[in-house]
PDB file of N, CA and C and ligand atoms in Angstrom:
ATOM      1  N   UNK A  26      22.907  -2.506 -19.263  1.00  0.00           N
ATOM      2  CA  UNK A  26      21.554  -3.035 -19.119  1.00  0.00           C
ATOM      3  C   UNK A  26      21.077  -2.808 -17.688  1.00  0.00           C
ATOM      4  N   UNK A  27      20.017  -2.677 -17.388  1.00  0.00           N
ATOM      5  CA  UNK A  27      19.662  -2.273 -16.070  1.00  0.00           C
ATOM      6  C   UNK A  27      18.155  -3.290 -15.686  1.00  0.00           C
ATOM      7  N   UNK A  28      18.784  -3.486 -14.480  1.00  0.00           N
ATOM      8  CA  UNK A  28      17.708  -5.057 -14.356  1.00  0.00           C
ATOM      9  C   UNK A  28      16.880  -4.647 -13.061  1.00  0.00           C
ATOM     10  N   UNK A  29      15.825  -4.978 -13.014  1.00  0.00           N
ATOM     11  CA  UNK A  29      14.701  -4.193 -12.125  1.00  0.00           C
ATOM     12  C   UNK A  29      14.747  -5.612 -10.919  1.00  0.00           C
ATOM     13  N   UNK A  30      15.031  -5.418 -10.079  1.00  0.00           N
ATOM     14  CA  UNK A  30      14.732  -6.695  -8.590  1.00  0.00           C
ATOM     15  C   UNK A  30      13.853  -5.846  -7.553  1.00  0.00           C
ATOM     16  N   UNK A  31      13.651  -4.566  -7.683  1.00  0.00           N
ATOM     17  CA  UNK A  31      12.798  -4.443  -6.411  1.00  0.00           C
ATOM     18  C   UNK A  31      11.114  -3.829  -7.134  1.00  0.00           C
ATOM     19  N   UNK A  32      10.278  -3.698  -5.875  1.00  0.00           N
ATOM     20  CA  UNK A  32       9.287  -3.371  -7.025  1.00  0.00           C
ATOM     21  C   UNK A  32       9.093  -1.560  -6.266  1.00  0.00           C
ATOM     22  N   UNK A  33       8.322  -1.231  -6.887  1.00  0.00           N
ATOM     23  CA  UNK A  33       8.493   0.427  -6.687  1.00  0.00           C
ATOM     24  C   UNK A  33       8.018   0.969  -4.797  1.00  0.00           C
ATOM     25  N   UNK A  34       8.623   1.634  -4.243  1.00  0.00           N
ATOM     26  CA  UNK A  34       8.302   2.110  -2.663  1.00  0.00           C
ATOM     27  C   UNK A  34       6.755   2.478  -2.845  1.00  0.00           C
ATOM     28  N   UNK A  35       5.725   1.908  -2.076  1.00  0.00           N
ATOM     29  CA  UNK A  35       4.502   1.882  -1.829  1.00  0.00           C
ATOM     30  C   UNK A  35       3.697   1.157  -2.363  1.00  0.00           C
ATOM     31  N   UNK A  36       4.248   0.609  -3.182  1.00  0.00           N
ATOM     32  CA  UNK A  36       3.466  -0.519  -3.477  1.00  0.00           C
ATOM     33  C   UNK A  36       2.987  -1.975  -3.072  1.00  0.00           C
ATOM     34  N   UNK A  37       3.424  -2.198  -2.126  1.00  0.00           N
ATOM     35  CA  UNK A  37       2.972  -3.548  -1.181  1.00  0.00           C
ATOM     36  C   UNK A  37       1.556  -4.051  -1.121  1.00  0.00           C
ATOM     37  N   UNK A  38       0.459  -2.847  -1.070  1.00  0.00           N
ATOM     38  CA  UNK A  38      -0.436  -3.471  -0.953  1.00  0.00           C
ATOM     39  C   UNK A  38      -1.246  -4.134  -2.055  1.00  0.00           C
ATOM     40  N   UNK A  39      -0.676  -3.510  -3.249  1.00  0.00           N
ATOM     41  CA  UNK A  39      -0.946  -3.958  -4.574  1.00  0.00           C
ATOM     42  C   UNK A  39      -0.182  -5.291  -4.561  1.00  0.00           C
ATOM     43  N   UNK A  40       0.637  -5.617  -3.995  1.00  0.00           N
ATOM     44  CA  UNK A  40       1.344  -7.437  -4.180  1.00  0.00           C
ATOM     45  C   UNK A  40       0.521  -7.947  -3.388  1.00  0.00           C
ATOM     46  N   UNK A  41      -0.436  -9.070  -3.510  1.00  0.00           N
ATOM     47  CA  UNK A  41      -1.147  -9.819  -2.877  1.00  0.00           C
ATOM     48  C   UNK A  41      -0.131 -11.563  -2.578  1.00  0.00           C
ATOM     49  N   UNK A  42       0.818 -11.101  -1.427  1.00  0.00           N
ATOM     50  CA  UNK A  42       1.856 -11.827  -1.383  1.00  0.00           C
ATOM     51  C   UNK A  42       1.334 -13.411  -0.688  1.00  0.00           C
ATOM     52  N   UNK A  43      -0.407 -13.416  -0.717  1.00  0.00           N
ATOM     53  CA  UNK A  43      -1.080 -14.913  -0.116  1.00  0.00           C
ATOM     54  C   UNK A  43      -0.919 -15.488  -1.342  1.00  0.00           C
ATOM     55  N   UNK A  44      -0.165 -15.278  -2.611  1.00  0.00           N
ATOM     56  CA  UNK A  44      -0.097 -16.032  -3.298  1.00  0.00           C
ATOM     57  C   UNK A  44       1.234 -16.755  -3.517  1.00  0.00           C
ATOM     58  N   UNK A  45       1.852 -16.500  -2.400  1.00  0.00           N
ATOM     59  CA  UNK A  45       3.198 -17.170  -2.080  1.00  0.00           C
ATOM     60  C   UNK A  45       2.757 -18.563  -1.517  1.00  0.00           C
ATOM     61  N   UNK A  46       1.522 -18.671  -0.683  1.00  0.00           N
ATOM     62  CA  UNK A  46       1.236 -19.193   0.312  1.00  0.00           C
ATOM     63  C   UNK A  46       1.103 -20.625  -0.221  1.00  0.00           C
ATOM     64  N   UNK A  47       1.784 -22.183   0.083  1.00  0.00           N
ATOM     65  CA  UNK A  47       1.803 -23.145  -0.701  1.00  0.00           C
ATOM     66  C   UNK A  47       0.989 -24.296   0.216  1.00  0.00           C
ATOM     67  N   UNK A  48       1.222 -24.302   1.752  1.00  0.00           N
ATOM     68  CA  UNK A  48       0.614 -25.165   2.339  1.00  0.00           C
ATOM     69  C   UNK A  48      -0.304 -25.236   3.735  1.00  0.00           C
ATOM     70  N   UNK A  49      -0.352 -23.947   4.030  1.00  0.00           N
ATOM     71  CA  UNK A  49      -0.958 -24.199   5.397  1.00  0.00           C
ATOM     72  C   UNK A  49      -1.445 -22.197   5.177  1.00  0.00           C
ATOM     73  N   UNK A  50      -2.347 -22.732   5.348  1.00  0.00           N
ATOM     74  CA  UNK A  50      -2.812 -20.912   6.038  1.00  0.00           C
ATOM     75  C   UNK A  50      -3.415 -21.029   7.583  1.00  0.00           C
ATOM     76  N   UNK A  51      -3.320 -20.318   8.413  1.00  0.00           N
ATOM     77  CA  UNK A  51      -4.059 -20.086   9.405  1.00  0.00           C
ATOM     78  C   UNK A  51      -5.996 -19.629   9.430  1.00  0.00           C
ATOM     79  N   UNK A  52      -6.477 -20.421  10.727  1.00  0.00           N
ATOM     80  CA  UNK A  52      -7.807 -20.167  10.719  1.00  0.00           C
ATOM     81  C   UNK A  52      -7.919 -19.887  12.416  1.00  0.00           C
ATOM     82  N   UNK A  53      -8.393 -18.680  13.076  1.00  0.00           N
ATOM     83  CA  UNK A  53      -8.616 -18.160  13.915  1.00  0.00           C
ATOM     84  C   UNK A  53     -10.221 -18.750  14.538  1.00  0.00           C
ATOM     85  N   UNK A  54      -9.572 -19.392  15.476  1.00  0.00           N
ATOM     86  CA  UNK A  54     -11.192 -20.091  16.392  1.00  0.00           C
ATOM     87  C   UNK A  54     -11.896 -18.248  17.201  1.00  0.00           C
ATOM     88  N   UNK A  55     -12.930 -17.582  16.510  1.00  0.00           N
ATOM     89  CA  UNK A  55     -13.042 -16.064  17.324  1.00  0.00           C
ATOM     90  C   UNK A  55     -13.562 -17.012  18.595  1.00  0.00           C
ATOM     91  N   UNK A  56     -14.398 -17.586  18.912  1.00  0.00           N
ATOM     92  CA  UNK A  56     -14.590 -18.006  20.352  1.00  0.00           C
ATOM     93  C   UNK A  56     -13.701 -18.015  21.361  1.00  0.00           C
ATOM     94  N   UNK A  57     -12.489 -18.543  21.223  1.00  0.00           N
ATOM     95  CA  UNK A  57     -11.209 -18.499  21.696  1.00  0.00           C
ATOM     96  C   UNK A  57     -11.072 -17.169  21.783  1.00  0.00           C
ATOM     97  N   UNK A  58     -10.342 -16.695  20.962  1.00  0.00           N
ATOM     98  CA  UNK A  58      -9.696 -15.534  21.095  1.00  0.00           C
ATOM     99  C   UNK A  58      -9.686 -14.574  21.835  1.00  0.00           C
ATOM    100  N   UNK A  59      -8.942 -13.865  22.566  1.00  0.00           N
ATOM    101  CA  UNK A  59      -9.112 -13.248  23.710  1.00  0.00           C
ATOM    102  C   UNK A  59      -8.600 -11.640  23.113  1.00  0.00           C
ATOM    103  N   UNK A  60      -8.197 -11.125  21.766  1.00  0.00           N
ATOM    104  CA  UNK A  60      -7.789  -9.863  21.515  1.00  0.00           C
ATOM    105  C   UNK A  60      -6.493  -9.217  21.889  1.00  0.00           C
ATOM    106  N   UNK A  61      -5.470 -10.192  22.071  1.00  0.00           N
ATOM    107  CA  UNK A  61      -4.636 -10.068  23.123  1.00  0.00           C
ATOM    108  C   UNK A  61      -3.569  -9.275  21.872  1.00  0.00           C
ATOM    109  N   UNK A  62      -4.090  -9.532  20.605  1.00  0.00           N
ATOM    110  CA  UNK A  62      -3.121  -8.674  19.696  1.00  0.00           C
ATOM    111  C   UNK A  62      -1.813  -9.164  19.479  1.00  0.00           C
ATOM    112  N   UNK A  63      -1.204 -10.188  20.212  1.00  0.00           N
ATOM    113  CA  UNK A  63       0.039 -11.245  19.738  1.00  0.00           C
ATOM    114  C   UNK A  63       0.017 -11.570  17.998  1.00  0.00           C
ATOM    115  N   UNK A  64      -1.069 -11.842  17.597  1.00  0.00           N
ATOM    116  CA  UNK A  64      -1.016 -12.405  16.351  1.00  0.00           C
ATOM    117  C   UNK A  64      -0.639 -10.983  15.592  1.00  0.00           C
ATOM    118  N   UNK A  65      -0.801 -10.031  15.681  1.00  0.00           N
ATOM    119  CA  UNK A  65      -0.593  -8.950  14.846  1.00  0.00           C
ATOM    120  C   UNK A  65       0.833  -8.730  15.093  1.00  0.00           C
ATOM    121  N   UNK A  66       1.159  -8.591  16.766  1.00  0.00           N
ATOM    122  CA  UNK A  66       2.626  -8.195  16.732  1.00  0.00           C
ATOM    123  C   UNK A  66       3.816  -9.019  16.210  1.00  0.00           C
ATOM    124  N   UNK A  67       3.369 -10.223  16.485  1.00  0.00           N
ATOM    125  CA  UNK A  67       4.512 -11.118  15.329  1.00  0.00           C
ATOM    126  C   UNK A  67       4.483 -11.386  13.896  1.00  0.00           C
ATOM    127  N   UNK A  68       3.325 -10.955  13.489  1.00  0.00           N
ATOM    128  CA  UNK A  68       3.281 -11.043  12.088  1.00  0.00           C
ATOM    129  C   UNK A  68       4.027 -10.441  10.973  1.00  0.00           C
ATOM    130  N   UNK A  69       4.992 -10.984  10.042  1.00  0.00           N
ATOM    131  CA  UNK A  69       5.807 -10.410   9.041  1.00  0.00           C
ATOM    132  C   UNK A  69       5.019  -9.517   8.449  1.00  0.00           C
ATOM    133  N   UNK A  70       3.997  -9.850   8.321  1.00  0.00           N
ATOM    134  CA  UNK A  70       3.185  -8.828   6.847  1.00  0.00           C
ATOM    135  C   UNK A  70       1.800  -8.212   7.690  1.00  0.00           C
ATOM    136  N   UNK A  71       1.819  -8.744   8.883  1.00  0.00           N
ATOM    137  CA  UNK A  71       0.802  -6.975   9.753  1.00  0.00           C
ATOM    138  C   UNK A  71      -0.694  -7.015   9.033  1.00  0.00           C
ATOM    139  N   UNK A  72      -0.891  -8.206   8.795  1.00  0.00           N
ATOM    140  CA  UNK A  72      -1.911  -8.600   7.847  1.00  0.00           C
ATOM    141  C   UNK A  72      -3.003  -9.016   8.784  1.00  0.00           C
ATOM    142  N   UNK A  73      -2.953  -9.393  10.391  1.00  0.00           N
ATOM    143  CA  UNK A  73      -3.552  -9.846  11.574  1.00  0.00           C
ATOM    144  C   UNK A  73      -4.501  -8.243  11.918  1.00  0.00           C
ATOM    145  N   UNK A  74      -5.862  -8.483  12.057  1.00  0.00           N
ATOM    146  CA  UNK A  74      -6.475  -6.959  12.629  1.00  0.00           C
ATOM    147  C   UNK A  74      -7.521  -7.536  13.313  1.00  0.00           C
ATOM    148  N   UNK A  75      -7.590  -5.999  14.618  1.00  0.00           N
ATOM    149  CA  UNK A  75      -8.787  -6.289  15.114  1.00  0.00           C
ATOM    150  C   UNK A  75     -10.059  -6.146  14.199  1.00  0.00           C
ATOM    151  N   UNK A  76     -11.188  -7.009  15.074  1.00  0.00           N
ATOM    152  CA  UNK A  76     -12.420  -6.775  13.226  1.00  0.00           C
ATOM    153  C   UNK A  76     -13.378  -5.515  14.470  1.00  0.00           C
ATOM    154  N   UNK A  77     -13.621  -5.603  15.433  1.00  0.00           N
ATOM    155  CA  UNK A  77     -14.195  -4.217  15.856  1.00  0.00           C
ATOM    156  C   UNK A  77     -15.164  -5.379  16.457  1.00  0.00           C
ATOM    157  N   UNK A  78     -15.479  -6.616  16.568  1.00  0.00           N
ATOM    158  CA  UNK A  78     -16.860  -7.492  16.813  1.00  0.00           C
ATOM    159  C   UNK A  78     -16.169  -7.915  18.486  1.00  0.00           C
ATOM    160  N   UNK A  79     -17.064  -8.741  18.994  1.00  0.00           N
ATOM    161  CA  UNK A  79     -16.871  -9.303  20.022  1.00  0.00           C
ATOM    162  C   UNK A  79     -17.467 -10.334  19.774  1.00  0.00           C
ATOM    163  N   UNK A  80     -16.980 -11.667  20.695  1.00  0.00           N
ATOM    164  CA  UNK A  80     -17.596 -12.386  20.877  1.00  0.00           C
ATOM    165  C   UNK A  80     -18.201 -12.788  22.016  1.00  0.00           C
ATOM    166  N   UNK A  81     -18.640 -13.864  22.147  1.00  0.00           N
ATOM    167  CA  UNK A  81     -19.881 -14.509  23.212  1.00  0.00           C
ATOM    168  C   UNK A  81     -19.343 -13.958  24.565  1.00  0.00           C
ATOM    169  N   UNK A  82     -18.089 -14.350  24.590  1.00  0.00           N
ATOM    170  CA  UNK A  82     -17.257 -14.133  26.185  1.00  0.00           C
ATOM    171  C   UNK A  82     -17.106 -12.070  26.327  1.00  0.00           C
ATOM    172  N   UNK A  83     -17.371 -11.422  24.835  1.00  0.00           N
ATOM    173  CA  UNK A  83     -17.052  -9.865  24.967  1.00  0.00           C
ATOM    174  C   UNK A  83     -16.276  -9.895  24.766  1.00  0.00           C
ATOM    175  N   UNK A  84     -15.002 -10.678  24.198  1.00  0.00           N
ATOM    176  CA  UNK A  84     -13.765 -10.083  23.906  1.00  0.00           C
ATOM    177  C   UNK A  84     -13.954  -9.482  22.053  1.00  0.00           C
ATOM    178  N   UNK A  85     -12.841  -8.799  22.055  1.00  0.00           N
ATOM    179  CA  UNK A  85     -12.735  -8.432  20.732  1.00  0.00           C
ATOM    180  C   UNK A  85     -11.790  -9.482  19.951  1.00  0.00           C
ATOM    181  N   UNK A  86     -12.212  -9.671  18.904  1.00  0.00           N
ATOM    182  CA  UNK A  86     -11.463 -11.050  18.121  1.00  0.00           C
ATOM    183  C   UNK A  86     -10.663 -10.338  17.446  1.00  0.00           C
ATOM    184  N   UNK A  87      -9.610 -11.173  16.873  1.00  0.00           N
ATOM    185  CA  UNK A  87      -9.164 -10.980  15.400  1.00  0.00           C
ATOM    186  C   UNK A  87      -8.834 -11.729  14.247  1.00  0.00           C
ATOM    187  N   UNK A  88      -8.714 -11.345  13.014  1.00  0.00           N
ATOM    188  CA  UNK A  88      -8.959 -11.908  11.656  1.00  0.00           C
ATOM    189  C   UNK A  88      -7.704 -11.961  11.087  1.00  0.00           C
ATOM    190  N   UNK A  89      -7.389 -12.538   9.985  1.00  0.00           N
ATOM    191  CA  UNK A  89      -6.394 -11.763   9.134  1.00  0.00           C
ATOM    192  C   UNK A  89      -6.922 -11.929   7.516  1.00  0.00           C
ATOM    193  N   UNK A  90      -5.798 -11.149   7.073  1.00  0.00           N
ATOM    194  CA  UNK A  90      -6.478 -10.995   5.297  1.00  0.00           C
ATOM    195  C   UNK A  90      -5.393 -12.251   4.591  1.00  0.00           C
ATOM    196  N   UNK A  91      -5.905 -13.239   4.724  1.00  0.00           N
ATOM    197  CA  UNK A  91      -5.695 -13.976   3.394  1.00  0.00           C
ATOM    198  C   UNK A  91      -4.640 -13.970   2.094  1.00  0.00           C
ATOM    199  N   UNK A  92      -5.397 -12.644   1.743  1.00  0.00           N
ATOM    200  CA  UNK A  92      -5.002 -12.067   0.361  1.00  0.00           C
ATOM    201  C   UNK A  92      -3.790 -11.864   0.506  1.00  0.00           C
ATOM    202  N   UNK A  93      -2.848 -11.489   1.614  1.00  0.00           N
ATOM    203  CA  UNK A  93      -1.286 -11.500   2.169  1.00  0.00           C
ATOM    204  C   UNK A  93      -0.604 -12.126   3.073  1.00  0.00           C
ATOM    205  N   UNK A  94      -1.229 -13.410   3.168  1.00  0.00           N
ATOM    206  CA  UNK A  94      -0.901 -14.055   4.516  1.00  0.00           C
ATOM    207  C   UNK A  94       0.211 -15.449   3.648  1.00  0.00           C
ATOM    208  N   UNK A  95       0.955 -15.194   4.072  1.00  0.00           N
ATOM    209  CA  UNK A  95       2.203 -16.215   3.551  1.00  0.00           C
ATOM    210  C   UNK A  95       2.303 -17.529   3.741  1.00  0.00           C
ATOM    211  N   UNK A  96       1.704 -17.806   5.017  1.00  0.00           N
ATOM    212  CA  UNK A  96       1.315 -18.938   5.861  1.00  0.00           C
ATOM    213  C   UNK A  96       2.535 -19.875   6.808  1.00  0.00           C
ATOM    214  N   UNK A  97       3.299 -18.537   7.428  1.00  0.00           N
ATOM    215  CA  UNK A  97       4.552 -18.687   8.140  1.00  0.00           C
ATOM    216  C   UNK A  97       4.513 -19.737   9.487  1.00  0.00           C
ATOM    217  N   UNK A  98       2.868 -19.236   9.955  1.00  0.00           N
ATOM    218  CA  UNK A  98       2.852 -19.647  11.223  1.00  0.00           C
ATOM    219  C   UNK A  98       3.070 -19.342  12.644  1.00  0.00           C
ATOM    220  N   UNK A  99       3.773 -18.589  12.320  1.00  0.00           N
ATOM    221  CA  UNK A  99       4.152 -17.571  13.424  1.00  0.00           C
ATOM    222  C   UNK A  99       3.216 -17.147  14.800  1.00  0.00           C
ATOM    223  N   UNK A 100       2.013 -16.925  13.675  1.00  0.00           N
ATOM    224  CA  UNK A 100       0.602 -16.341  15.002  1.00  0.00           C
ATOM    225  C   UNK A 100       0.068 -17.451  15.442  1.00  0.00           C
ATOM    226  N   UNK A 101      -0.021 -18.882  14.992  1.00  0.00           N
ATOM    227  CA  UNK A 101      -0.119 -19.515  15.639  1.00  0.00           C
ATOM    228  C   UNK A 101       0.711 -20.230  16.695  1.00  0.00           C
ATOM    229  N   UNK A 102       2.216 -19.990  16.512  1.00  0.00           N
ATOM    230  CA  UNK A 102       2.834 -20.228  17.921  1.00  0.00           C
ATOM    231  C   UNK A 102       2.376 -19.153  18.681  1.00  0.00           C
ATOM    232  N   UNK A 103       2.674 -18.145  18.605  1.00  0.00           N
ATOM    233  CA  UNK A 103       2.634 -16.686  19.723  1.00  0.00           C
ATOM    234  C   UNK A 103       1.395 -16.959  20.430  1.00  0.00           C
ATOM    235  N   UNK A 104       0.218 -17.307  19.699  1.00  0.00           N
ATOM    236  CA  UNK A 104      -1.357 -17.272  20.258  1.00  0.00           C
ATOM    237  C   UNK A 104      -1.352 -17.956  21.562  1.00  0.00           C
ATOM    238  N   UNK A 105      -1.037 -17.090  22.857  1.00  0.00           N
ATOM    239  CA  UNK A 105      -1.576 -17.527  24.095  1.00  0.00           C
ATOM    240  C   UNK A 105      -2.519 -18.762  24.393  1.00  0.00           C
ATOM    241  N   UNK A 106      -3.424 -18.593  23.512  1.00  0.00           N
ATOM    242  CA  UNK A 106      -5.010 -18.942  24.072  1.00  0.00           C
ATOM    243  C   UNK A 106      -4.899 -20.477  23.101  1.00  0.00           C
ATOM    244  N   UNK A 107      -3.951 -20.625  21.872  1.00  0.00           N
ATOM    245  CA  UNK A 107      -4.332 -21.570  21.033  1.00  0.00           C
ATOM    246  C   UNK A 107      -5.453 -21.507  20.457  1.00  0.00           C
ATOM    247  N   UNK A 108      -5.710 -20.604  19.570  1.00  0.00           N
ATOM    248  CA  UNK A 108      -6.902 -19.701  19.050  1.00  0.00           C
ATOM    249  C   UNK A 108      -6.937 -20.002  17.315  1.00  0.00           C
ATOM    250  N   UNK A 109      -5.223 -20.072  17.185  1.00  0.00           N
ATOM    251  CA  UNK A 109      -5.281 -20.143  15.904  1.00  0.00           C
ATOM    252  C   UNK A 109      -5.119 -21.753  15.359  1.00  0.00           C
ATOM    253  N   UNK A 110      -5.116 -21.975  14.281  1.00  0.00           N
ATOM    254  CA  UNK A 110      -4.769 -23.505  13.964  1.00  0.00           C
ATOM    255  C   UNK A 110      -4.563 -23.810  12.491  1.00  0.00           C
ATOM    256  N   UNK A 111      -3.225 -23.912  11.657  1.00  0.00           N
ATOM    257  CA  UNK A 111      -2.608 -23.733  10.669  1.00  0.00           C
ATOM    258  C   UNK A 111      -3.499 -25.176   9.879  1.00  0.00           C
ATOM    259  N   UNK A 112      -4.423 -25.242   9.005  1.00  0.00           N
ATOM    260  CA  UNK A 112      -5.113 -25.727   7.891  1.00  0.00           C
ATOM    261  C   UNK A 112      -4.470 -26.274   6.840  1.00  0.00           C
ATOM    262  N   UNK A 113      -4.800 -27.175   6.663  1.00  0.00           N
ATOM    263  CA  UNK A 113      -4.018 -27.636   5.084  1.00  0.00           C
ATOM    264  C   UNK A 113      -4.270 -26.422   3.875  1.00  0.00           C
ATOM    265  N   UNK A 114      -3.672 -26.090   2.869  1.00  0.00           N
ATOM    266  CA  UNK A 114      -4.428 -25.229   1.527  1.00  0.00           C
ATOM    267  C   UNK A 114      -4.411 -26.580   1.227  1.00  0.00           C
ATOM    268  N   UNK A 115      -6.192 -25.448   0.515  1.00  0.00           N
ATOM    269  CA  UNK A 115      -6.529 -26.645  -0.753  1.00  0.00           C
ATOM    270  C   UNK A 115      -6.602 -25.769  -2.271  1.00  0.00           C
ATOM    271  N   UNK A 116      -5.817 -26.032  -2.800  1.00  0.00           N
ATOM    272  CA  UNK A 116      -5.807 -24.890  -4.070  1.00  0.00           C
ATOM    273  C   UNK A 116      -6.352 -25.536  -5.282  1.00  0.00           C
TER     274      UNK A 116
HETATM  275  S1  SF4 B 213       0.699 -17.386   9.031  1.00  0.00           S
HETATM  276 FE1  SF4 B 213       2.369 -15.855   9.094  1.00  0.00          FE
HETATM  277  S2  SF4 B 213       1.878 -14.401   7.478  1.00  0.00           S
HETATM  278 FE2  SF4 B 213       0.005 -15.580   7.874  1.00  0.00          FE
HETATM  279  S3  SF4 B 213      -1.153 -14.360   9.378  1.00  0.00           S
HETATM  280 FE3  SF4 B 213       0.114 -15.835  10.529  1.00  0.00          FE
HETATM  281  S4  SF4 B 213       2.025 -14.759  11.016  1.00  0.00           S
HETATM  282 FE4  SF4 B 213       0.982 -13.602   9.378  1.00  0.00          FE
HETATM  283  S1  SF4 B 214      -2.864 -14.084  19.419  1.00  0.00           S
HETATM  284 FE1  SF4 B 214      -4.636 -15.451  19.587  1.00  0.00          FE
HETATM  285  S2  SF4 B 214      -5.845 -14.655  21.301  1.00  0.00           S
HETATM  286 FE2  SF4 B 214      -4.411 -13.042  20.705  1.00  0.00          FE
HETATM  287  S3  SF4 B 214      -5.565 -11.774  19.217  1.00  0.00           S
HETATM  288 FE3  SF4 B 214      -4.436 -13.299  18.032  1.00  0.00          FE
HETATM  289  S4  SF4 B 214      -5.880 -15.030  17.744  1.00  0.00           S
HETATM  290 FE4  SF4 B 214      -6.652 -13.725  19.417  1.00  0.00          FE
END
């Protein structure tokens, strides 16, 4: 019998793995944010991007996608500036 545990090479972006996500997602203050790109480099799933905007101060912000965000937490320790701030889910 042959039992399938992995799912096929390239397919990741088709797993929308924010549906792992049970209690806290992150919410990015852009005012804060200084672009410093920490939140992307610690991120498991690389799901953190610059959006191309600036804000009031001219810095370039960043976002992340939701749709794969696990809600580890991670970018909100790393965040220099205290930019980010982990939210209750409300599902
Ligand atoms: S909470 Fe974790 S998975 Fe979600 S954006 Fe931050 S580092 Fe990435
Ligand atoms: S770590 Fe914080 S300041 Fe740096 S890009 Fe991410 S949200 Fe912005």
């Amino acid at each position: 019998m042959k039992i399938k545990l992995t799912a096929k090479p390239g397919t990741t972006s088709e797993i929308k793995t924010g549906n792992w996500r049970e209690q806290h997602y992150p919410e990015i203050d852009h005012e804060k944010c200084i672009g410093c790109g920490m939140c992307d480099t610690v991120c498991p799933e690389g799901i953190c991007f610059n959006t191309g905007e600036k804000n009031k101060a001219g810095k370039f912000f960043y976002e992340k996608d939701l749709d794969y965000c696990k809600g580890c937490g991670l970018c909100a320790e790393a965040c220099p500036v205290k930019a980010i701030t982990m939210r209750e889910e409300k599902k």
